Tab-separated table of C-alpha atoms in Angstrom:
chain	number	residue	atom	x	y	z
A	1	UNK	CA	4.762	-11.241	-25.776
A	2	UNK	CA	1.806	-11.584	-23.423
A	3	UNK	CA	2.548	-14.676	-20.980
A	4	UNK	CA	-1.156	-14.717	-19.337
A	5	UNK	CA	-1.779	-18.603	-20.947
A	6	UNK	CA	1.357	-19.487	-19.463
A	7	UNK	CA	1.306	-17.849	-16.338
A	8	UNK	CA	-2.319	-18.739	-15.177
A	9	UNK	CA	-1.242	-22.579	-16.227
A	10	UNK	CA	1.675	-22.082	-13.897
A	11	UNK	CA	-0.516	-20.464	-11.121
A	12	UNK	CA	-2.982	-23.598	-11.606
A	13	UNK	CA	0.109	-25.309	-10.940
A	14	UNK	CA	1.306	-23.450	-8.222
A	15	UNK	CA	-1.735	-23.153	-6.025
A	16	UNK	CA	-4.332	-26.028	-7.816
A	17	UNK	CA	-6.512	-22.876	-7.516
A	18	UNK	CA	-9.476	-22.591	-10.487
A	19	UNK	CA	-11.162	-19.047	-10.800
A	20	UNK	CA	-14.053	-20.496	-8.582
A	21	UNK	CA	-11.324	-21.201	-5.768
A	22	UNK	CA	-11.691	-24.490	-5.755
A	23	UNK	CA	-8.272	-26.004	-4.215
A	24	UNK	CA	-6.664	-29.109	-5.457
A	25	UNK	CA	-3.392	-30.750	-3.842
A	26	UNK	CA	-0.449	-30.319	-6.385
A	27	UNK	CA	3.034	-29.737	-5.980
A	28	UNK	CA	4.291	-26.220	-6.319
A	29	UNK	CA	5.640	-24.586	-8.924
A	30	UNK	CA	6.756	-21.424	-7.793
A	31	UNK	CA	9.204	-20.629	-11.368
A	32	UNK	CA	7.362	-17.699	-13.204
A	33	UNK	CA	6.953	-15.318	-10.199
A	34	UNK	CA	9.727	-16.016	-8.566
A	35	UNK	CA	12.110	-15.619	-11.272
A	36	UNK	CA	10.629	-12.456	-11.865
A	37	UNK	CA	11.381	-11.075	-8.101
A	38	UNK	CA	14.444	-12.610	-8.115
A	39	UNK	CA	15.283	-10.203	-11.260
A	40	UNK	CA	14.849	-7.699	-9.547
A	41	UNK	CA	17.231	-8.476	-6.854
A	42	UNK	CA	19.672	-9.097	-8.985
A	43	UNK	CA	19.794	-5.873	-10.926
A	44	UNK	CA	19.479	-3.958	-7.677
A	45	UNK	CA	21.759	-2.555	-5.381
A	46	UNK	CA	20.872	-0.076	-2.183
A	47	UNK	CA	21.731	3.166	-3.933
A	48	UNK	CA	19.774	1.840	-7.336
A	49	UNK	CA	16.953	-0.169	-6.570
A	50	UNK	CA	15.327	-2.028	-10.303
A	51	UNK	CA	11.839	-0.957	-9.032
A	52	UNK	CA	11.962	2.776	-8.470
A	53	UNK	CA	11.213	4.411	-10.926
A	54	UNK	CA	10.749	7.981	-9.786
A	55	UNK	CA	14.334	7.154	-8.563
A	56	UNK	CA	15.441	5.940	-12.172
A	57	UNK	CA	13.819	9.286	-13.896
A	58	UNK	CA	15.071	11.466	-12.088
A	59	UNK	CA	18.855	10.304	-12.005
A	60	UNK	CA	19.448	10.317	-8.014
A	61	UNK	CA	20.032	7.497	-5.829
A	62	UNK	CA	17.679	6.008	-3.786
A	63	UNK	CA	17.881	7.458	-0.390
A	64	UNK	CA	14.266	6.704	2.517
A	65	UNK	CA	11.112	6.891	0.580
A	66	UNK	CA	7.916	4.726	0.807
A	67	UNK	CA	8.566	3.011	-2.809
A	68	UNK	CA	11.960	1.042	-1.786
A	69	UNK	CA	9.636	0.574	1.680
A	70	UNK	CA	6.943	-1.206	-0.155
A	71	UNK	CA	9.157	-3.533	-2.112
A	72	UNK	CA	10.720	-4.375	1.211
A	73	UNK	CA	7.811	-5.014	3.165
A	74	UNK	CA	6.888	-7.554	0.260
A	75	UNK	CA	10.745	-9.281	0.494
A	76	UNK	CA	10.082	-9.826	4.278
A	77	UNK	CA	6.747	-11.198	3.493
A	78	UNK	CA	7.666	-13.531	1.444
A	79	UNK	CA	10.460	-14.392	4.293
A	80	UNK	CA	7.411	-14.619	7.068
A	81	UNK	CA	5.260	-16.456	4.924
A	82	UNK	CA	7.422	-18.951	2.539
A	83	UNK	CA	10.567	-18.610	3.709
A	84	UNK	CA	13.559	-17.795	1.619
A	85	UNK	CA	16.440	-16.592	3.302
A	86	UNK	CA	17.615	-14.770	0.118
A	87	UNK	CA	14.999	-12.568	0.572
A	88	UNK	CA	15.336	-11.208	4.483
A	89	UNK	CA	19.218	-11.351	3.518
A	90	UNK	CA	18.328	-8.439	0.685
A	91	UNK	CA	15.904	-7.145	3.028
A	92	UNK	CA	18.432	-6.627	5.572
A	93	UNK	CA	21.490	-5.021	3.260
A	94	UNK	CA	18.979	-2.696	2.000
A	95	UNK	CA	17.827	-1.485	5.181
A	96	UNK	CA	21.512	-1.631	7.059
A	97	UNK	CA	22.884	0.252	4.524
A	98	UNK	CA	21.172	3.499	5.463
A	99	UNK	CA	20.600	3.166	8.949
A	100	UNK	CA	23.348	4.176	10.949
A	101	UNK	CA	24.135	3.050	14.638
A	102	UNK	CA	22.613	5.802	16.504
A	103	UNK	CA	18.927	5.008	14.675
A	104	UNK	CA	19.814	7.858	11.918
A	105	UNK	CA	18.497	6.960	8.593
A	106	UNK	CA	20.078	8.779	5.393
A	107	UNK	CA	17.648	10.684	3.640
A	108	UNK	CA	15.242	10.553	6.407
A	109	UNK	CA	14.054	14.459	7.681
A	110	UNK	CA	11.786	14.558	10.519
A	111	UNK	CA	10.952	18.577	9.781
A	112	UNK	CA	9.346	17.715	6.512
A	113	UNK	CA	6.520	16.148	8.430
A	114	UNK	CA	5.707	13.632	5.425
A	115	UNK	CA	3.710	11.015	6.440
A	116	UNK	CA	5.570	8.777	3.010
A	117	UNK	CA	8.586	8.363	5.262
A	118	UNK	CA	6.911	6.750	8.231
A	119	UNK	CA	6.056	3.873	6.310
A	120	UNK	CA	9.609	2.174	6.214
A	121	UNK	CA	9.641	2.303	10.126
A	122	UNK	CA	6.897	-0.773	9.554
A	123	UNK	CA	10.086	-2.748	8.399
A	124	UNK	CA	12.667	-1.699	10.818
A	125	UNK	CA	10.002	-3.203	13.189
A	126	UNK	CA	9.934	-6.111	11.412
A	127	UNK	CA	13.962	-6.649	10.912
A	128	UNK	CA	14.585	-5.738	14.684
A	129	UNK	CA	12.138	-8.947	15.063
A	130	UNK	CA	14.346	-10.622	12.752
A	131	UNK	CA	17.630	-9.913	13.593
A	132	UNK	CA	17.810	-8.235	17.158
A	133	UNK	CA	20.131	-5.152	15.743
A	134	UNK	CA	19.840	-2.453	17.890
A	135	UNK	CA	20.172	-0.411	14.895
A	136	UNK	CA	16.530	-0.611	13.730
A	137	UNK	CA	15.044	-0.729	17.428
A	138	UNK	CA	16.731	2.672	17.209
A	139	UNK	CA	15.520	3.647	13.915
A	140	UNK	CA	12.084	2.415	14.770
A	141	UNK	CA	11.974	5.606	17.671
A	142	UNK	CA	13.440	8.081	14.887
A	143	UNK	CA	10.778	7.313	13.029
A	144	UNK	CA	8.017	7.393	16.139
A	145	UNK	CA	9.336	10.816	17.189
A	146	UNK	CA	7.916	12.134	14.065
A	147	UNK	CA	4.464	10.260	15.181
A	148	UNK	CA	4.479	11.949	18.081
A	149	UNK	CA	4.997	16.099	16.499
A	150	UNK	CA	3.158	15.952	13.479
A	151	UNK	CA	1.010	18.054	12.988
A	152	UNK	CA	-3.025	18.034	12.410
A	153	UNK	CA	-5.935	19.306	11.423
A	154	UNK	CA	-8.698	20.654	13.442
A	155	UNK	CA	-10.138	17.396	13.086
A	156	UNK	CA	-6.933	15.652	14.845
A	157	UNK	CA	-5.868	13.990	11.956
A	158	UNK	CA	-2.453	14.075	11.178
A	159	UNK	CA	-1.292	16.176	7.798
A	160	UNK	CA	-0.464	14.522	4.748
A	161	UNK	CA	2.824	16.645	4.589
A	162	UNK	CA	4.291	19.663	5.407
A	163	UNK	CA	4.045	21.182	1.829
A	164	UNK	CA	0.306	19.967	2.245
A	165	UNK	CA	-0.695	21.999	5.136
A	166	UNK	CA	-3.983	20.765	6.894
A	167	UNK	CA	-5.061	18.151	4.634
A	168	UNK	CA	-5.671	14.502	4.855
A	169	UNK	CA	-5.081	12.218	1.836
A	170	UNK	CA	-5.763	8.770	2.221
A	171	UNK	CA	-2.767	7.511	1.129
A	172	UNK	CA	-1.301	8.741	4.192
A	173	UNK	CA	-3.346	6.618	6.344
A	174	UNK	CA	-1.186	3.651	4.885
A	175	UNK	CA	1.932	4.958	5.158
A	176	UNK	CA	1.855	6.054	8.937
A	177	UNK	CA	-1.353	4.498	10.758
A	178	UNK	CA	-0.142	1.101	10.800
A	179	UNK	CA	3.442	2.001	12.148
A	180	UNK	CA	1.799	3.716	14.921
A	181	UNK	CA	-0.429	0.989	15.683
A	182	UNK	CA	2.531	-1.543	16.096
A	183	UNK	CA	4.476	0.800	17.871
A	184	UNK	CA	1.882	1.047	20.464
A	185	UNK	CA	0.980	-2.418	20.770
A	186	UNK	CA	4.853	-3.668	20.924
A	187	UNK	CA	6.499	-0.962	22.808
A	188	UNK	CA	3.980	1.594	24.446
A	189	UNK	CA	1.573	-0.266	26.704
A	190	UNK	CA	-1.409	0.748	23.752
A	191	UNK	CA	-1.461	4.327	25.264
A	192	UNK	CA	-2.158	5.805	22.389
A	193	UNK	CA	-4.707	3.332	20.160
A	194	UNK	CA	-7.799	5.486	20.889
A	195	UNK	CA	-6.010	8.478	18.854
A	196	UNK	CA	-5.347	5.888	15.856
A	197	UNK	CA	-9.299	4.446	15.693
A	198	UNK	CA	-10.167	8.459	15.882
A	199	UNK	CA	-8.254	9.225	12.791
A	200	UNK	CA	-9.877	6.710	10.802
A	201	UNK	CA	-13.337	7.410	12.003
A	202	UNK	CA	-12.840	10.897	11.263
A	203	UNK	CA	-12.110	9.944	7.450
A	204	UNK	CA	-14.984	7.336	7.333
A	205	UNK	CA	-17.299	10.460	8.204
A	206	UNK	CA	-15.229	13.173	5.928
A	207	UNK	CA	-14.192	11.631	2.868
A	208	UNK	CA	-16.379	8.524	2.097
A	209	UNK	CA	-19.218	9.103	-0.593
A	210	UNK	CA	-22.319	8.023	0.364
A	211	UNK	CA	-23.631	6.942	-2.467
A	212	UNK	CA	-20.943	4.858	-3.787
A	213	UNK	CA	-19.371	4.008	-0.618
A	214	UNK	CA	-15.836	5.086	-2.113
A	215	UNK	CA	-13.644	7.573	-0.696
A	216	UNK	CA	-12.129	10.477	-1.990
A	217	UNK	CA	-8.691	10.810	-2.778
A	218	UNK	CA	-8.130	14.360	-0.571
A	219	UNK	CA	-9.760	16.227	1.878
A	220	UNK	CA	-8.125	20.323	2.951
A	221	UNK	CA	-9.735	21.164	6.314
A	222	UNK	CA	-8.682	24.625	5.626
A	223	UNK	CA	-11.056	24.883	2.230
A	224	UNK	CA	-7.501	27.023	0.887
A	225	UNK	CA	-6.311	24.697	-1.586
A	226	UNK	CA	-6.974	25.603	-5.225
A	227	UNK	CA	-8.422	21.933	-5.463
A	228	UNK	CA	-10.538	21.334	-2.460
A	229	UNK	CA	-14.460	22.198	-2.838
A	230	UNK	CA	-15.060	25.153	-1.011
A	231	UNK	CA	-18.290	24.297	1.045
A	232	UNK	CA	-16.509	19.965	1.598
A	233	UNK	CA	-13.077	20.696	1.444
A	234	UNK	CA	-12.894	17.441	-0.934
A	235	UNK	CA	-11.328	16.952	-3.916
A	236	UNK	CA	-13.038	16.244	-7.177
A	237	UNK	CA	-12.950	12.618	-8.186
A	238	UNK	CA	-11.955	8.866	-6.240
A	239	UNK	CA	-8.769	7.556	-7.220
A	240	UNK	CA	-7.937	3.754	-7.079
A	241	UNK	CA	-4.648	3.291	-5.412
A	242	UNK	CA	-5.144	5.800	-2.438
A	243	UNK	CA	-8.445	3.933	-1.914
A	244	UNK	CA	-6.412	0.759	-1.937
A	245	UNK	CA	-3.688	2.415	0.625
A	246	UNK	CA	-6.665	3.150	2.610
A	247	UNK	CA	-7.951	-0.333	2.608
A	248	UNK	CA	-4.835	-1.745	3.540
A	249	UNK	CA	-4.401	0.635	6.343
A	250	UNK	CA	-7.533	-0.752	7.840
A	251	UNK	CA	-6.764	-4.251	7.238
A	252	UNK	CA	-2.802	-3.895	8.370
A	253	UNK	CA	-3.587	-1.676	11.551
A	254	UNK	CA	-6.485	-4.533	12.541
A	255	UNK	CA	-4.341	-7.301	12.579
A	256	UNK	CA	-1.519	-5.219	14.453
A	257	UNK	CA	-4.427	-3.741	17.035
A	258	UNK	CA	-3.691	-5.348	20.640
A	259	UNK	CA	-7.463	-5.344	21.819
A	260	UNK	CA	-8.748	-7.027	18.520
A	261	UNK	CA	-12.698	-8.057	19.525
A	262	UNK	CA	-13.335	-4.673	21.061
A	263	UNK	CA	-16.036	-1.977	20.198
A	264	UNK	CA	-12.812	0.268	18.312
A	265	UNK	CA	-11.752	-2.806	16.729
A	266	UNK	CA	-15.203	-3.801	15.964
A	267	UNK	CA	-16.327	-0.307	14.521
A	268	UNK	CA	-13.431	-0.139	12.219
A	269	UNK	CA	-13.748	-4.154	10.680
A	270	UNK	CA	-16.946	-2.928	9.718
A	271	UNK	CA	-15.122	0.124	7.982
A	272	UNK	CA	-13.215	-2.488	6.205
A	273	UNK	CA	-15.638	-4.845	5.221
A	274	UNK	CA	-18.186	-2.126	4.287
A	275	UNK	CA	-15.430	-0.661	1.808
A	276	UNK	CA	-14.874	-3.960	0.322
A	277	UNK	CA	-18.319	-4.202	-0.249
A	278	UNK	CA	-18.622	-0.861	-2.211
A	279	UNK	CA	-15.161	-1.853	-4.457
A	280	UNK	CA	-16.733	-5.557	-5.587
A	281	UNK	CA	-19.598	-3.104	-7.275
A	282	UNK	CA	-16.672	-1.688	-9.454
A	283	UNK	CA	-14.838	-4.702	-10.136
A	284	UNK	CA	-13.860	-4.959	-13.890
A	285	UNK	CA	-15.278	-8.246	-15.368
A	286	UNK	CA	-11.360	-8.587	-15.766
A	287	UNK	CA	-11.325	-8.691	-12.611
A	288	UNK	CA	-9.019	-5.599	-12.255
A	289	UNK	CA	-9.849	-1.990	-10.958
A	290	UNK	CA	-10.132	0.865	-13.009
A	291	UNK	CA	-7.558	3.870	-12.492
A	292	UNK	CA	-10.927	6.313	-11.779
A	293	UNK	CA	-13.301	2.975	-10.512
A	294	UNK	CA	-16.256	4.451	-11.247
A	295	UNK	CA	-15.794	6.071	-14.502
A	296	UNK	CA	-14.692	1.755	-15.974
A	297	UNK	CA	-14.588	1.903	-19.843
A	298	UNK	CA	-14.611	6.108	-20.288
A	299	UNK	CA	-12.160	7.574	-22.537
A	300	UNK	CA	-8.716	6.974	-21.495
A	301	UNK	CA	-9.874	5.548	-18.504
A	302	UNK	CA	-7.598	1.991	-18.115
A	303	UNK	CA	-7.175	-0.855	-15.888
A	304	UNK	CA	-4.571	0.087	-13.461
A	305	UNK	CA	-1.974	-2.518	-11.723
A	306	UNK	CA	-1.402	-1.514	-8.561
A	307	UNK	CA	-4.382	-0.591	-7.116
A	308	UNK	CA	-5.808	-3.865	-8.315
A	309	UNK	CA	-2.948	-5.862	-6.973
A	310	UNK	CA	-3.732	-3.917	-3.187
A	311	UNK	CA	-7.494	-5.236	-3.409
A	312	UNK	CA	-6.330	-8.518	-4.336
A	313	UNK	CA	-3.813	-8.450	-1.597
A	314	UNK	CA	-6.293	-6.888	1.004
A	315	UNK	CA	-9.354	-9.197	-0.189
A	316	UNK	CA	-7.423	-12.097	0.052
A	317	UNK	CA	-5.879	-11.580	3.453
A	318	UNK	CA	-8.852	-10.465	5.158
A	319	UNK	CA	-10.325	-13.577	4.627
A	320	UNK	CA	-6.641	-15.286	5.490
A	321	UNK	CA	-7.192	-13.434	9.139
A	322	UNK	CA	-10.545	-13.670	9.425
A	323	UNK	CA	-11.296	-9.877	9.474
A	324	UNK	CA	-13.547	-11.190	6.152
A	325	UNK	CA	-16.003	-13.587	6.322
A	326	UNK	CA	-17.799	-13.992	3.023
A	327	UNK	CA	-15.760	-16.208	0.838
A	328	UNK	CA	-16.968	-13.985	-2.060
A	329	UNK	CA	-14.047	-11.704	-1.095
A	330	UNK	CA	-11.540	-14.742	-1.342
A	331	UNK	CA	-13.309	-14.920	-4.752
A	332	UNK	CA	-13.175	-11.637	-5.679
A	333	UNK	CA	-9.219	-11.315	-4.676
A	334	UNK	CA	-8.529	-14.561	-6.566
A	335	UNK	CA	-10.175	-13.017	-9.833
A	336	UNK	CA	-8.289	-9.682	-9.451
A	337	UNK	CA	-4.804	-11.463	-9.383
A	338	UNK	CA	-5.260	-13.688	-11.941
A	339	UNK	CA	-6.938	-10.675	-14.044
A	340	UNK	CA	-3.632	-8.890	-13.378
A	341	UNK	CA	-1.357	-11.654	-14.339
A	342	UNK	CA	-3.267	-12.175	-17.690
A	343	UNK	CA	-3.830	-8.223	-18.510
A	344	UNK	CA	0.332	-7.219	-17.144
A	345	UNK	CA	2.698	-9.852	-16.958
A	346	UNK	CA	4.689	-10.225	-19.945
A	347	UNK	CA	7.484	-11.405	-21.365
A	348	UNK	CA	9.920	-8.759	-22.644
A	349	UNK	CA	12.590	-10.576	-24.957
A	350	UNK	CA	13.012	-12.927	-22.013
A	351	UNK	CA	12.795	-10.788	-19.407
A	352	UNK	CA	9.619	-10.755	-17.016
A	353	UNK	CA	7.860	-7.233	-16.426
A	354	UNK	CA	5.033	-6.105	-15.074
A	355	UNK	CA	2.918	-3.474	-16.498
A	356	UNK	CA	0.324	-0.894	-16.027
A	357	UNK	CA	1.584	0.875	-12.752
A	358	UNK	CA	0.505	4.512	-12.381
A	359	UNK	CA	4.046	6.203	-11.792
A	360	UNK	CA	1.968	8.583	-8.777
A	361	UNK	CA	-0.395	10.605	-8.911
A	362	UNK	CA	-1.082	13.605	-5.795
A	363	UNK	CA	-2.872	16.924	-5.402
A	364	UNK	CA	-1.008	20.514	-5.453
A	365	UNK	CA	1.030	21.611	-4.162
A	366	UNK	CA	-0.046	25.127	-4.651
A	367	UNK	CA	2.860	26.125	-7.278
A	368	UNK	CA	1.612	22.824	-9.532
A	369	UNK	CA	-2.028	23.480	-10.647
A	370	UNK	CA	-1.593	20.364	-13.015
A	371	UNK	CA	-2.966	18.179	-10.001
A	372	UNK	CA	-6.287	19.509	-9.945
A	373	UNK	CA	-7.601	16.069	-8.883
A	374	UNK	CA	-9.477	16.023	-12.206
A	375	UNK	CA	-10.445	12.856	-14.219
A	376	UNK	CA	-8.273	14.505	-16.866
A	377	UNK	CA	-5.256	14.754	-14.096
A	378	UNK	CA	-5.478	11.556	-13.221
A	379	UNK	CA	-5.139	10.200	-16.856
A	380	UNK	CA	-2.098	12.399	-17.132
A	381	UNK	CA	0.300	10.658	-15.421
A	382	UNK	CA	2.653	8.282	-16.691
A	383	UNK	CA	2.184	4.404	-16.693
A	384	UNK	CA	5.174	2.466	-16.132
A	385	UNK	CA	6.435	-1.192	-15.564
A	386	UNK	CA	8.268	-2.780	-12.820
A	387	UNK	CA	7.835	0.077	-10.566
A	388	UNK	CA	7.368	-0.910	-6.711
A	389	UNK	CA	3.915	0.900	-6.075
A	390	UNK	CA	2.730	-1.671	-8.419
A	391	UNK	CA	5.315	-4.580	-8.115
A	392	UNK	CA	5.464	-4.754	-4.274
A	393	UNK	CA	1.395	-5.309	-3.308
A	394	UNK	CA	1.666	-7.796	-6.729
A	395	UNK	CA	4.062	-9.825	-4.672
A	396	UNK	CA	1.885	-9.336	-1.401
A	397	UNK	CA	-1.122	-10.618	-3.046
A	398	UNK	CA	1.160	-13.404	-4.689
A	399	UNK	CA	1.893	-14.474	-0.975
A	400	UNK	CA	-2.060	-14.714	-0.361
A	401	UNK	CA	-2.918	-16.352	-3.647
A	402	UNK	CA	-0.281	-19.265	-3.329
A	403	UNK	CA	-1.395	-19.475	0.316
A	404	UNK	CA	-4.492	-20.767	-0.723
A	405	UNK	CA	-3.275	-24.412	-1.841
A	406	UNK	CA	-2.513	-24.667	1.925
């Protein structure tokens, strides 16, 4: 049973925002969402986490993977933002279970060179903050020392992976750029921040369309892979969540940046705000994103969760932190959520689950053609609920929505 009549009454409640962001002083009511994430808690442990389901399909345990890092991140927001020590004590089990004393981290493997496994160093950063265990100050360096030896392209950005040999993908920019801007800024005197702007300038000027101003999922600076264009090296089609990683690279390394104001910083804000721009053109009247954004309402096309719930998260806070100035963004971000909670929140038998998450989606390797980076591809891969690609920016833009009554 769809809950969106409910829910949006309950957000009206929760925030006194209207869809035209007009704020009204009520008290909270913060039951519906934070039942659900407190679900998911509940049924969770550190080996078998309720939101991963790549983890779940397959049959392992979870071990140090971007998924469990995203849910997390959103746990400790909530902390930073609301409060809640329920959810920095989860936080922490999670992460103390599978970091050892020395800074090792269980599943973690520096010679894979994935860029995927960087992004849980952003939360050891956070819980050293937290908690001052000299466990995660040490994990936070396992995880730099990878920073520091991966490799690159010719261009000097780093590679997605190791099995993806000279090639940028835009999700990556997300999972490690941000991490390495902190890491400079807290620990490193900013020695290395001019290496961080350079990567993202390189992408603005490989992999952003002209035309549309979207990006493109891939780029292979080798031309080798069976899906890159030989004369671009770019694969074939845009692909909503890696343009919302990328967006919330930008927005998450410019609040982290030490020398915010200067010509860098200033350069990439208007990176950001010229790729917000571009995605309020392909805004659903829903106010969702479409899984391929500028194919909306083609065959088997559909309105996908969690790159909606990124823009809605990224929209709202970059007006939050001023990076965003037009309050047509707030707008915008306000829409998207509520389009989100109407469309994908339901109520299964009593039990709240979200909906409409694209289990993942990537291009090659070489030995699996099927991710051509075709429209068809993309449509091919399975759409799930509760899974924390979609649930954990949901509860990020949740943060930013309820924010608003303040």
């Amino acid at each position: 049973m769809k809950i969106s009549a409910l829910f949006l009454a309950a957000l009206t409640a929760l925030t006194g925002c209207k869809t035209n962001v007009e704020i009204r002083s009520q008290k909270l009511d913060t039951s519906i969402i934070e039942k659900y994430i407190d679900g998911l808690l509940e049924n969770s442990t550190a080996e078998i986490p309720a939101w991963n389901m790549e983890v779940a399909r397959s049959g392992r345990k979870s071990g140090w993977d971007y998924i469990d890092g995203c849910m997390i991140m959103a746990l400790l927001e909530i902390y930073q933002v609301h409060g809640g020590k329920k959810y920095l004590d989860f936080a922490d089990y999670y992460e103390d279970f599978r970091i050892h004393d020395d800074g090792t981290i269980d599943g973690y493997k520096i010679d894979a060179w994935n860029l995927d496994n960087v992004n849980g160093g952003k939360n050891l950063i956070t819980l050293y903050n937290l908690t001052k265990k000299e466990k995660y100050r040490k994990g936070v360096e396992t995880i730099y020392a990878q920073i520091k030896d991966q490799p690159r392209t010719k261009e000097g950005n780093f590679w997605h992976k190791k099995i993806y040999p000279n090639q940028i993908w835009l999700d990556g920019t997300y999972m490690a750029l941000p991490f390495y801007m902190e890491y400079e800024a807290l620990f490193n005197k900013s020695k290395n921040i001019d290496d961080i702007y350079k990567q993202f300038f390189n992408i603005y000027e490989i992999l952003r369309d002209k035309e549309t101003g979207l990006y493109f999922h891939g780029y292979d600076s080798s031309r080798e892979s069976f899906w890159a264009d030989k004369t671009t090296g770019l694969s074939k089609n845009f692909w909503l969540r890696s343009i919302g990683w990328y967006s919330m690279a930008l927005l998450d390394t410019l609040n982290k940046a030490p020398d915010r104001g200067s010509d860098n910083w200033k350069k990439l804000q208007k990176i950001f705000v010229e790729l917000c721009d571009s995605m309020l053109n392909f805004q659903d009247e829903s106010g969702m994103w479409w899984q391929v954004p500028n194919m909306g309402g083609k065959e088997k096309n559909y309105l996908e969760t969690s790159g909606s719930s990124i823009f809605a998260y990224a929209l709202l806070k970059g007006v939050r932190t001023g990076i965003l100035e037009n309050k047509k963004f707030q707008e915008a971000g306000v829409k998207a959520f509520e389009g989100i909670s109407n469309k994908y929140l339901s109520d299964d038998n009593g039990r709240l689950s979200l909906g409409g998450i694209c289990l993942v989606a990537g291009l090659g390797p070489e030995n699996n053609p099927r991710r051509d980076g075709s429209y068809e591809y993309y449509m091919s891969e399975p759409v799930v609920k509760d899974d924390a690609k979609g649930v954990g920016p949901f509860i990020l833009a949740y943060n930013e929505y309820k924010l608003l009554k303040q």
